[in-house]
PDB file of C-alpha atoms in Angstrom:
ATOM      1  CA  MET A   1     -58.989  11.400 123.021  1.00 49.00           C
ATOM      2  CA  VAL A   2     -57.877  14.239 120.979  1.00 48.00           C
ATOM      3  CA  LEU A   3     -61.146  14.462 119.193  1.00 46.00           C
ATOM      4  CA  ALA A   4     -62.781  14.981 122.431  1.00 48.00           C
ATOM      5  CA  LEU A   5     -60.443  17.586 123.613  1.00 49.00           C
ATOM      6  CA  LEU A   6     -60.563  19.971 120.682  1.00 50.00           C
ATOM      7  CA  PRO A   7     -64.386  20.619 120.858  1.00 47.00           C
ATOM      8  CA  ALA A   8     -64.065  21.193 124.571  1.00 48.00           C
ATOM      9  CA  CYS A   9     -61.325  23.915 123.792  1.00 48.00           C
ATOM     10  CA  SER A  10     -63.440  25.506 121.175  1.00 48.00           C
ATOM     11  CA  GLN A  11     -66.382  25.734 123.532  1.00 47.00           C
ATOM     12  CA  GLU A  12     -64.265  27.442 126.131  1.00 48.00           C
ATOM     13  CA  ASP A  13     -62.891  29.843 123.645  1.00 50.00           C
ATOM     14  CA  ALA A  14     -66.469  30.766 122.463  1.00 46.00           C
ATOM     15  CA  ALA A  15     -67.541  31.371 126.098  1.00 45.00           C
ATOM     16  CA  ALA A  16     -64.469  33.586 126.875  1.00 46.00           C
ATOM     17  CA  PRO A  17     -66.053  37.056 126.206  1.00 44.00           C
ATOM     18  CA  ALA A  18     -68.955  36.203 128.451  1.00 41.00           C
ATOM     19  CA  SER A  19     -66.819  35.169 131.434  1.00 40.00           C
ATOM     20  CA  ALA A  20     -64.450  38.069 130.906  1.00 40.00           C
ATOM     21  CA  PRO A  21     -66.502  40.670 132.805  1.00 38.00           C
ATOM     22  CA  ALA A  22     -66.673  38.446 135.850  1.00 38.00           C
ATOM     23  CA  GLU A  23     -63.009  39.042 136.453  1.00 40.00           C
ATOM     24  CA  ALA A  24     -63.362  42.746 136.738  1.00 37.00           C
ATOM     25  CA  PRO A  25     -62.160  44.227 140.049  1.00 39.00           C
ATOM     26  CA  ALA A  26     -64.838  44.916 142.624  1.00 37.00           C
ATOM     27  CA  LEU A  27     -65.839  48.648 143.251  1.00 33.00           C
ATOM     28  CA  ALA A  28     -64.400  50.271 146.327  1.00 36.00           C
ATOM     29  CA  PRO A  29     -66.960  51.109 149.139  1.00 34.00           C
ATOM     30  CA  GLY A  30     -68.861  54.081 148.262  1.00 34.00           C
ATOM     31  CA  LYS A  31     -67.812  54.349 144.844  1.00 38.00           C
ATOM     32  CA  PRO A  32     -70.645  54.803 142.366  1.00 37.00           C
ATOM     33  CA  ALA A  33     -71.017  51.985 139.706  1.00 38.00           C
ATOM     34  CA  ASP A  34     -71.458  53.015 136.069  1.00 42.00           C
ATOM     35  CA  VAL A  35     -74.770  52.670 134.205  1.00 37.00           C
ATOM     36  CA  GLY A  36     -75.465  49.175 132.833  1.00 41.00           C
ATOM     37  CA  GLY A  37     -72.812  47.430 134.990  1.00 41.00           C
ATOM     38  CA  ARG A  38     -69.839  49.045 133.183  1.00 43.00           C
ATOM     39  CA  ALA A  39     -66.562  49.805 134.804  1.00 46.00           C
ATOM     40  CA  PRO A  40     -66.031  53.268 136.006  1.00 49.00           C
ATOM     41  CA  ALA A  41     -64.657  55.843 133.602  1.00 53.00           C
ATOM     42  CA  ALA A  42     -61.210  55.811 135.421  1.00 56.00           C
ATOM     43  CA  ASP A  43     -60.964  52.134 134.711  1.00 76.00           C
ATOM     44  CA  ARG A  44     -61.932  52.163 131.109  1.00 87.00           C
ATOM     45  CA  ALA A  45     -59.402  51.730 128.170  1.00 92.00           C
ATOM     46  CA  LEU A  46     -59.273  54.638 125.836  1.00 94.00           C
ATOM     47  CA  ARG A  47     -57.607  55.254 122.530  1.00 94.00           C
ATOM     48  CA  ILE A  48     -57.107  59.008 122.225  1.00 95.00           C
ATOM     49  CA  THR A  49     -56.415  61.005 119.131  1.00 96.00           C
ATOM     50  CA  THR A  50     -55.962  64.826 119.098  1.00 96.00           C
ATOM     51  CA  GLU A  51     -55.816  67.346 116.276  1.00 96.00           C
ATOM     52  CA  THR A  52     -54.380  70.789 116.511  1.00 95.00           C
ATOM     53  CA  THR A  53     -53.522  73.388 113.932  1.00 95.00           C
ATOM     54  CA  LEU A  54     -50.884  76.112 114.927  1.00 95.00           C
ATOM     55  CA  ARG A  55     -49.936  79.347 113.115  1.00 94.00           C
ATOM     56  CA  SER A  56     -46.387  80.295 113.526  1.00 92.00           C
ATOM     57  CA  ALA A  57     -43.931  82.887 111.958  1.00 91.00           C
ATOM     58  CA  ASP A  58     -41.048  80.300 111.778  1.00 91.00           C
ATOM     59  CA  VAL A  59     -42.517  76.843 110.767  1.00 92.00           C
ATOM     60  CA  ALA A  60     -39.322  74.895 110.832  1.00 90.00           C
ATOM     61  CA  LYS A  61     -38.357  76.247 114.310  1.00 92.00           C
ATOM     62  CA  THR A  62     -41.814  75.296 115.636  1.00 93.00           C
ATOM     63  CA  ALA A  63     -41.567  71.735 114.226  1.00 92.00           C
ATOM     64  CA  ALA A  64     -38.171  71.292 115.821  1.00 93.00           C
ATOM     65  CA  LEU A  65     -39.494  72.476 119.211  1.00 94.00           C
ATOM     66  CA  LEU A  66     -42.319  70.151 119.006  1.00 95.00           C
ATOM     67  CA  ARG A  67     -40.020  67.305 118.089  1.00 94.00           C
ATOM     68  CA  GLN A  68     -38.059  68.016 121.204  1.00 95.00           C
ATOM     69  CA  ALA A  69     -40.958  68.236 123.371  1.00 94.00           C
ATOM     70  CA  ALA A  70     -42.009  64.836 122.178  1.00 94.00           C
ATOM     71  CA  ASN A  71     -39.066  63.359 123.528  1.00 95.00           C
ATOM     72  CA  ASP A  72     -39.014  65.397 126.653  1.00 94.00           C
ATOM     73  CA  PHE A  73     -42.576  63.961 127.422  1.00 95.00           C
ATOM     74  CA  GLY A  74     -41.379  60.344 126.909  1.00 94.00           C
ATOM     75  CA  GLY A  75     -42.814  59.991 123.487  1.00 94.00           C
ATOM     76  CA  PHE A  76     -41.572  60.138 119.813  1.00 95.00           C
ATOM     77  CA  VAL A  77     -42.478  61.358 116.364  1.00 95.00           C
ATOM     78  CA  SER A  78     -44.158  58.797 114.360  1.00 93.00           C
ATOM     79  CA  ASP A  79     -44.615  60.899 111.163  1.00 94.00           C
ATOM     80  CA  ALA A  80     -43.408  64.184 109.940  1.00 92.00           C
ATOM     81  CA  ARG A  81     -43.973  66.075 106.644  1.00 91.00           C
ATOM     82  CA  VAL A  82     -42.800  69.514 105.476  1.00 88.00           C
ATOM     83  CA  SER A  83     -43.644  71.662 102.354  1.00 84.00           C
ATOM     84  CA  GLY A  84     -42.104  74.608 100.680  1.00 75.00           C
ATOM     85  CA  GLY A  85     -38.550  73.454 100.244  1.00 68.00           C
ATOM     86  CA  ASP A  86     -35.982  75.687 101.919  1.00 66.00           C
ATOM     87  CA  ASP A  87     -38.564  78.023 102.686  1.00 69.00           C
ATOM     88  CA  VAL A  88     -40.846  75.912 104.807  1.00 71.00           C
ATOM     89  CA  ARG A  89     -44.504  77.095 104.540  1.00 83.00           C
ATOM     90  CA  SER A  90     -46.204  74.443 106.518  1.00 90.00           C
ATOM     91  CA  ALA A  91     -45.400  71.221 108.356  1.00 92.00           C
ATOM     92  CA  SER A  92     -47.410  68.267 109.889  1.00 94.00           C
ATOM     93  CA  LEU A  93     -46.252  66.157 112.697  1.00 95.00           C
ATOM     94  CA  GLU A  94     -47.700  62.955 114.333  1.00 96.00           C
ATOM     95  CA  LEU A  95     -46.559  62.666 117.828  1.00 96.00           C
ATOM     96  CA  ARG A  96     -46.981  59.541 120.232  1.00 96.00           C
ATOM     97  CA  ILE A  97     -47.207  60.717 123.760  1.00 95.00           C
ATOM     98  CA  PRO A  98     -47.949  58.706 127.102  1.00 96.00           C
ATOM     99  CA  ALA A  99     -51.600  59.298 127.550  1.00 94.00           C
ATOM    100  CA  GLU A 100     -51.109  60.403 131.137  1.00 94.00           C
ATOM    101  CA  ARG A 101     -48.996  63.412 130.038  1.00 94.00           C
ATOM    102  CA  LEU A 102     -51.065  64.308 127.123  1.00 94.00           C
ATOM    103  CA  GLU A 103     -52.923  67.168 128.867  1.00 94.00           C
ATOM    104  CA  GLU A 104     -49.592  68.691 130.010  1.00 94.00           C
ATOM    105  CA  LEU A 105     -48.290  68.731 126.520  1.00 93.00           C
ATOM    106  CA  ARG A 106     -51.364  70.280 125.111  1.00 94.00           C
ATOM    107  CA  ALA A 107     -51.389  72.852 127.755  1.00 92.00           C
ATOM    108  CA  GLY A 108     -48.200  74.214 126.422  1.00 92.00           C
ATOM    109  CA  PHE A 109     -49.249  74.417 122.698  1.00 93.00           C
ATOM    110  CA  SER A 110     -49.754  78.158 122.880  1.00 91.00           C
ATOM    111  CA  GLN A 111     -46.106  78.885 123.433  1.00 92.00           C
ATOM    112  CA  TYR A 112     -45.421  77.337 119.972  1.00 92.00           C
ATOM    113  CA  GLY A 113     -47.901  79.488 118.159  1.00 91.00           C
ATOM    114  CA  THR A 114     -51.410  80.693 117.765  1.00 93.00           C
ATOM    115  CA  ILE A 115     -53.898  77.876 118.105  1.00 94.00           C
ATOM    116  CA  LEU A 116     -56.287  77.828 115.248  1.00 94.00           C
ATOM    117  CA  SER A 117     -58.246  74.705 115.919  1.00 93.00           C
ATOM    118  CA  ASP A 118     -57.989  72.066 118.491  1.00 94.00           C
ATOM    119  CA  SER A 119     -60.013  68.813 118.870  1.00 94.00           C
ATOM    120  CA  GLU A 120     -59.753  65.604 120.832  1.00 94.00           C
ATOM    121  CA  LYS A 121     -61.351  62.042 120.257  1.00 95.00           C
ATOM    122  CA  ALA A 122     -61.500  59.362 122.875  1.00 94.00           C
ATOM    123  CA  GLU A 123     -62.457  55.905 121.592  1.00 94.00           C
ATOM    124  CA  ASP A 124     -63.592  53.317 124.272  1.00 94.00           C
ATOM    125  CA  VAL A 125     -61.870  49.998 123.664  1.00 94.00           C
ATOM    126  CA  THR A 126     -62.361  48.385 127.054  1.00 94.00           C
ATOM    127  CA  GLU A 127     -64.552  45.613 125.751  1.00 94.00           C
ATOM    128  CA  GLN A 128     -62.112  44.967 122.848  1.00 94.00           C
ATOM    129  CA  ARG A 129     -59.272  44.613 125.155  1.00 93.00           C
ATOM    130  CA  ALA A 130     -61.036  42.320 127.451  1.00 94.00           C
ATOM    131  CA  ASP A 131     -62.035  40.174 124.466  1.00 95.00           C
ATOM    132  CA  LEU A 132     -58.659  39.941 123.147  1.00 94.00           C
ATOM    133  CA  SER A 133     -57.181  39.100 126.647  1.00 94.00           C
ATOM    134  CA  ALA A 134     -59.816  36.351 127.290  1.00 95.00           C
ATOM    135  CA  ARG A 135     -59.228  34.720 123.793  1.00 95.00           C
ATOM    136  CA  LEU A 136     -55.386  34.809 124.355  1.00 95.00           C
ATOM    137  CA  ARG A 137     -55.669  33.257 127.817  1.00 95.00           C
ATOM    138  CA  ASN A 138     -57.925  30.630 126.353  1.00 95.00           C
ATOM    139  CA  ALA A 139     -55.609  29.827 123.642  1.00 95.00           C
ATOM    140  CA  ARG A 140     -52.701  29.441 125.830  1.00 95.00           C
ATOM    141  CA  ALA A 141     -54.766  27.021 128.022  1.00 94.00           C
ATOM    142  CA  GLN A 142     -55.379  24.923 125.058  1.00 93.00           C
ATOM    143  CA  GLU A 143     -51.748  24.957 124.083  1.00 93.00           C
ATOM    144  CA  LYS A 144     -50.814  23.706 127.553  1.00 92.00           C
ATOM    145  CA  ARG A 145     -53.431  20.803 127.262  1.00 90.00           C
ATOM    146  CA  LEU A 146     -52.087  19.741 123.863  1.00 88.00           C
ATOM    147  CA  LEU A 147     -48.512  19.844 125.203  1.00 89.00           C
ATOM    148  CA  ASP A 148     -49.504  17.644 128.202  1.00 86.00           C
ATOM    149  CA  LEU A 149     -51.121  15.184 125.814  1.00 82.00           C
ATOM    150  CA  LEU A 150     -48.036  14.986 123.560  1.00 84.00           C
ATOM    151  CA  SER A 151     -45.827  14.369 126.537  1.00 83.00           C
ATOM    152  CA  ASP A 152     -47.931  11.477 128.051  1.00 77.00           C
ATOM    153  CA  ARG A 153     -47.563   9.547 124.654  1.00 70.00           C
ATOM    154  CA  THR A 154     -50.793   7.500 125.638  1.00 70.00           C
ATOM    155  CA  GLY A 155     -52.820   7.786 122.459  1.00 67.00           C
ATOM    156  CA  SER A 156     -52.468   6.180 119.156  1.00 77.00           C
ATOM    157  CA  LEU A 157     -50.317   7.450 116.404  1.00 79.00           C
ATOM    158  CA  ALA A 158     -53.336   9.150 114.675  1.00 83.00           C
ATOM    159  CA  ASP A 159     -54.185  10.944 117.971  1.00 78.00           C
ATOM    160  CA  VAL A 160     -50.538  12.334 118.192  1.00 81.00           C
ATOM    161  CA  ILE A 161     -50.580  13.483 114.554  1.00 86.00           C
ATOM    162  CA  ALA A 162     -53.934  15.166 115.184  1.00 88.00           C
ATOM    163  CA  ALA A 163     -52.523  16.847 118.387  1.00 85.00           C
ATOM    164  CA  GLU A 164     -49.516  18.118 116.687  1.00 88.00           C
ATOM    165  CA  LYS A 165     -51.579  19.609 113.906  1.00 92.00           C
ATOM    166  CA  ALA A 166     -54.018  21.235 116.492  1.00 91.00           C
ATOM    167  CA  LEU A 167     -50.943  22.513 118.436  1.00 91.00           C
ATOM    168  CA  ALA A 168     -49.570  24.222 115.348  1.00 93.00           C
ATOM    169  CA  GLU A 169     -52.918  25.859 114.560  1.00 95.00           C
ATOM    170  CA  ILE A 170     -53.396  27.082 118.229  1.00 94.00           C
ATOM    171  CA  ARG A 171     -49.972  28.662 118.372  1.00 94.00           C
ATOM    172  CA  ASP A 172     -50.589  30.441 115.071  1.00 95.00           C
ATOM    173  CA  THR A 173     -53.708  31.843 116.764  1.00 95.00           C
ATOM    174  CA  ILE A 174     -51.674  32.817 119.932  1.00 95.00           C
ATOM    175  CA  GLU A 175     -49.206  34.797 117.787  1.00 95.00           C
ATOM    176  CA  ARG A 176     -52.000  36.592 115.904  1.00 96.00           C
ATOM    177  CA  LEU A 177     -53.839  37.469 119.146  1.00 95.00           C
ATOM    178  CA  ASP A 178     -50.720  38.530 120.936  1.00 94.00           C
ATOM    179  CA  ALA A 179     -49.772  40.935 117.999  1.00 95.00           C
ATOM    180  CA  GLN A 180     -53.217  42.415 118.116  1.00 95.00           C
ATOM    181  CA  HIS A 181     -53.198  42.715 121.871  1.00 94.00           C
ATOM    182  CA  GLU A 182     -49.695  44.546 121.832  1.00 94.00           C
ATOM    183  CA  VAL A 183     -50.886  46.903 119.124  1.00 94.00           C
ATOM    184  CA  LEU A 184     -53.912  47.792 121.165  1.00 94.00           C
ATOM    185  CA  GLU A 185     -52.046  48.272 124.471  1.00 94.00           C
ATOM    186  CA  GLY A 186     -49.630  50.534 122.669  1.00 93.00           C
ATOM    187  CA  GLN A 187     -52.671  52.716 121.291  1.00 93.00           C
ATOM    188  CA  ILE A 188     -53.949  52.854 124.785  1.00 94.00           C
ATOM    189  CA  LYS A 189     -50.763  53.801 126.413  1.00 95.00           C
ATOM    190  CA  LEU A 190     -49.667  56.232 123.855  1.00 95.00           C
ATOM    191  CA  ALA A 191     -51.928  58.887 122.537  1.00 96.00           C
ATOM    192  CA  THR A 192     -51.809  60.000 118.949  1.00 96.00           C
ATOM    193  CA  VAL A 193     -51.191  63.910 118.669  1.00 96.00           C
ATOM    194  CA  LYS A 194     -51.624  65.305 115.044  1.00 96.00           C
ATOM    195  CA  ILE A 195     -50.187  68.891 114.701  1.00 96.00           C
ATOM    196  CA  GLN A 196     -50.497  71.041 111.538  1.00 95.00           C
ATOM    197  CA  ILE A 197     -48.387  74.242 111.527  1.00 94.00           C
ATOM    198  CA  VAL A 198     -48.942  77.124 109.003  1.00 93.00           C
ATOM    199  CA  ARG A 199     -46.951  80.209 108.530  1.00 89.00           C
ATOM    200  CA  ASP A 200     -48.240  83.485 109.289  1.00 81.00           C
ATOM    201  CA  GLY A 201     -50.020  84.990 106.273  1.00 67.00           C
ATOM    202  CA  ASP A 202     -50.780  81.674 104.547  1.00 58.00           C
ATOM    203  CA  ALA A 203     -54.196  80.054 104.186  1.00 53.00           C
ATOM    204  CA  VAL A 204     -54.863  77.170 106.492  1.00 54.00           C
ATOM    205  CA  PRO A 205     -54.641  73.871 104.301  1.00 54.00           C
ATOM    206  CA  LYS A 206     -58.047  72.398 103.870  1.00 58.00           C
ATOM    207  CA  THR A 207     -58.902  68.708 104.175  1.00 62.00           C
ATOM    208  CA  ALA A 208     -60.044  66.566 101.286  1.00 70.00           C
ATOM    209  CA  GLY A 209     -63.748  66.836 102.516  1.00 69.00           C
ATOM    210  CA  ASP A 210     -63.386  70.581 102.610  1.00 66.00           C
ATOM    211  CA  ARG A 211     -61.952  70.788  99.079  1.00 70.00           C
ATOM    212  CA  ILE A 212     -64.749  68.303  97.616  1.00 84.00           C
ATOM    213  CA  SER A 213     -67.363  70.452  99.519  1.00 73.00           C
ATOM    214  CA  ASN A 214     -65.973  73.839  98.060  1.00 68.00           C
ATOM    215  CA  ALA A 215     -65.709  72.247  94.540  1.00 79.00           C
ATOM    216  CA  GLY A 216     -69.384  71.169  94.770  1.00 81.00           C
ATOM    217  CA  GLY A 217     -70.480  74.546  95.935  1.00 77.00           C
ATOM    218  CA  ARG A 218     -68.522  76.284  93.046  1.00 76.00           C
ATOM    219  CA  GLY A 219     -70.065  73.817  90.544  1.00 84.00           C
ATOM    220  CA  LEU A 220     -73.518  74.675  91.811  1.00 83.00           C
ATOM    221  CA  THR A 221     -72.731  78.424  91.578  1.00 82.00           C
ATOM    222  CA  LEU A 222     -71.371  78.067  88.049  1.00 83.00           C
ATOM    223  CA  ALA A 223     -74.484  76.136  86.920  1.00 88.00           C
ATOM    224  CA  GLY A 224     -76.797  78.820  88.340  1.00 85.00           C
ATOM    225  CA  ASP A 225     -74.792  81.547  86.637  1.00 84.00           C
ATOM    226  CA  ALA A 226     -74.964  79.713  83.417  1.00 87.00           C
ATOM    227  CA  ALA A 227     -78.853  79.254  83.647  1.00 87.00           C
ATOM    228  CA  VAL A 228     -79.124  82.998  84.458  1.00 86.00           C
ATOM    229  CA  GLY A 229     -76.991  83.833  81.517  1.00 85.00           C
ATOM    230  CA  VAL A 230     -79.259  81.863  79.120  1.00 86.00           C
ATOM    231  CA  VAL A 231     -82.299  83.414  80.479  1.00 86.00           C
ATOM    232  CA  VAL A 232     -80.664  86.914  80.081  1.00 86.00           C
ATOM    233  CA  PHE A 233     -79.623  86.303  76.451  1.00 84.00           C
ATOM    234  CA  ALA A 234     -83.110  84.956  75.515  1.00 84.00           C
ATOM    235  CA  ALA A 235     -84.766  88.182  77.119  1.00 85.00           C
ATOM    236  CA  THR A 236     -82.203  90.451  75.418  1.00 88.00           C
ATOM    237  CA  ALA A 237     -81.881  88.879  71.998  1.00 84.00           C
ATOM    238  CA  GLY A 238     -85.293  87.102  71.805  1.00 83.00           C
ATOM    239  CA  PRO A 239     -87.326  90.163  70.260  1.00 88.00           C
ATOM    240  CA  THR A 240     -84.557  90.947  67.629  1.00 89.00           C
ATOM    241  CA  LEU A 241     -84.335  87.250  66.623  1.00 85.00           C
ATOM    242  CA  LEU A 242     -88.258  86.996  66.424  1.00 85.00           C
ATOM    243  CA  LEU A 243     -88.255  90.122  64.089  1.00 86.00           C
ATOM    244  CA  PHE A 244     -85.651  88.612  61.831  1.00 86.00           C
ATOM    245  CA  LEU A 245     -87.562  85.382  61.720  1.00 87.00           C
ATOM    246  CA  GLY A 246     -90.705  87.097  60.802  1.00 88.00           C
ATOM    247  CA  ILE A 247     -89.079  89.081  57.996  1.00 91.00           C
ATOM    248  CA  PHE A 248     -87.450  85.892  56.669  1.00 88.00           C
ATOM    249  CA  LEU A 249     -90.720  83.828  56.681  1.00 87.00           C
ATOM    250  CA  GLY A 250     -92.621  86.643  54.914  1.00 86.00           C
ATOM    251  CA  PHE A 251     -90.051  87.000  52.241  1.00 84.00           C
ATOM    252  CA  PHE A 252     -90.043  83.199  51.783  1.00 81.00           C
ATOM    253  CA  PHE A 253     -93.681  82.763  51.449  1.00 82.00           C
ATOM    254  CA  THR A 254     -93.944  85.782  49.033  1.00 86.00           C
ATOM    255  CA  ILE A 255     -91.276  84.259  46.832  1.00 83.00           C
ATOM    256  CA  ARG A 256     -92.976  80.758  46.759  1.00 78.00           C
ATOM    257  CA  LYS A 257     -96.309  82.403  45.874  1.00 79.00           C
ATOM    258  CA  ILE A 258     -95.053  84.326  42.973  1.00 82.00           C
ATOM    259  CA  GLY A 259     -93.109  81.297  41.770  1.00 78.00           C
ATOM    260  CA  ARG A 260     -96.138  79.041  41.772  1.00 74.00           C
ATOM    261  CA  ARG A 261     -97.997  81.701  39.857  1.00 77.00           C
ATOM    262  CA  PHE A 262     -95.562  81.911  37.037  1.00 74.00           C
ATOM    263  CA  GLY A 263     -94.795  78.174  37.159  1.00 70.00           C
ATOM    264  CA  TRP A 264     -91.230  78.047  38.260  1.00 70.00           C
ATOM    265  CA  TRP A 265     -92.036  76.963  41.825  1.00 69.00           C
ATOM    266  CA  THR A 266     -93.542  73.538  41.140  1.00 66.00           C
ATOM    267  CA  ARG A 267     -92.322  70.064  41.882  1.00 62.00           C
ATOM    268  CA  SER A 268     -91.497  69.348  38.183  1.00 59.00           C
ATOM    269  CA  ALA A 269     -89.722  72.575  37.630  1.00 56.00           C
ATOM    270  CA  MET A 270     -87.591  71.836  40.714  1.00 59.00           C
ATOM    271  CA  ARG A 271     -86.722  68.220  39.914  1.00 61.00           C
ATOM    272  CA  PRO A 272     -83.093  67.741  38.851  1.00 62.00           C
ATOM    273  CA  PRO A 273     -82.457  67.326  35.061  1.00 61.00           C
ATOM    274  CA  VAL A 274     -82.068  63.844  33.506  1.00 59.00           C
ATOM    275  CA  TRP A 275     -80.077  63.088  30.410  1.00 60.00           C
ATOM    276  CA  TYR A 276     -80.537  60.004  28.356  1.00 58.00           C
ATOM    277  CA  GLY A 277     -77.669  58.167  26.719  1.00 60.00           C
ATOM    278  CA  PRO A 278     -77.493  55.083  24.556  1.00 64.00           C
ATOM    279  CA  ARG A 279     -78.007  52.815  27.443  1.00 65.00           C
ATOM    280  CA  GLY A 280     -80.883  54.781  29.236  1.00 61.00           C
ATOM    281  CA  PRO A 281     -81.029  57.807  31.632  1.00 58.00           C
ATOM    282  CA  VAL A 282     -77.748  59.069  33.288  1.00 58.00           C
ATOM    283  CA  GLY A 283     -77.254  61.766  35.820  1.00 55.00           C
ATOM    284  CA  PRO A 284     -79.045  62.321  39.259  1.00 54.00           C
ATOM    285  CA  MET A 285     -81.822  60.151  38.164  1.00 51.00           C
ATOM    286  CA  ALA A 286     -79.867  57.297  36.767  1.00 50.00           C
ATOM    287  CA  ALA A 287     -81.119  54.926  39.479  1.00 50.00           C
ATOM    288  CA  ALA A 288     -84.608  55.357  38.361  1.00 49.00           C
ATOM    289  CA  PRO A 289     -86.002  52.525  36.099  1.00 52.00           C
ATOM    290  CA  ALA A 290     -85.836  53.466  32.451  1.00 50.00           C
ATOM    291  CA  ALA A 291     -88.087  52.261  29.631  1.00 52.00           C
ATOM    292  CA  ALA A 292     -86.749  49.687  27.264  1.00 52.00           C
ATOM    293  CA  VAL A 293     -85.301  51.200  24.147  1.00 53.00           C
ATOM    294  CA  PRO A 294     -86.212  49.179  20.913  1.00 56.00           C
ATOM    295  CA  PRO A 295     -83.294  48.008  18.780  1.00 58.00           C
ATOM    296  CA  THR A 296     -82.557  49.915  15.751  1.00 55.00           C
ATOM    297  CA  PRO A 297     -82.813  48.341  12.260  1.00 57.00           C
ATOM    298  CA  GLY A 298     -79.378  46.780  11.169  1.00 53.00           C
ATOM    299  CA  SER A 299     -78.303  46.196  14.815  1.00 48.00           C
ATOM    300  CA  ALA A 300     -75.500  43.646  15.075  1.00 49.00           C
ATOM    301  CA  SER A 301     -77.150  41.693  17.914  1.00 46.00           C
ATOM    302  CA  THR A 302     -79.393  39.097  16.158  1.00 44.00           C
ATOM    303  CA  GLU A 303     -80.581  35.712  17.334  1.00 44.00           C
ATOM    304  CA  GLY A 304     -78.678  32.900  15.705  1.00 42.00           C
TER     305      GLY A 304
END
């Protein structure tokens, strides 16, 4: 009985994403439908992230005002960083603000300082939200069926054990899906607002991508300068080096010609000297094979 129940549950779970769009509310009369059968823009789930850079004369004060603004708008500060010690030179804040009040907050940024840059990104997570909801709904239906099966106690002991194991697995799945659903809902309800504050007169901090791009540009510039320097040096010193090379070669060949005429520039004359000792040649040519030296008369080494 349990074996027949579990495949049916799995098939229903797999078909959940396809059945989810059928539960979308009908459009009001006269309201245009979105292209491709999608829900209208007003009904879509968006995960919004904004990034703003402000310039202010008092970074610490501006950061404090933005913290208070986050509380006033029903949000909170999820991350905050300052640099410069007592003399705060820059600060970065990450605020979580209710999405419906985001534009109201951003409209007042100009009162905190000069806006240097401002961007907004809206990620559509409608399908992801519907998929999670359907999977969670089906998992809870499976849990209910398994609980009903265990309460009836009509199956064998093996069926009961299999049902308890399946129930533990489905409850683990429910907890995981429920956590993912809560995180996604939080990201939809609360927009992420990233604010960078710099002090007047200071350079705007650059991102990692900007620093890498600038480093690559500087590297290419240095390589070009080095290549130009080599060409300039060759063009400047080349004629002088060629002149000295010509003088040296002329002197060398003249000395070699004179030496060959008088016999002191030959291979035999330039060969290292060899000295002969009692056991053969010694010196630089000691490794060369030596001719056998006949024994002298009266030598002590005689055959027995």
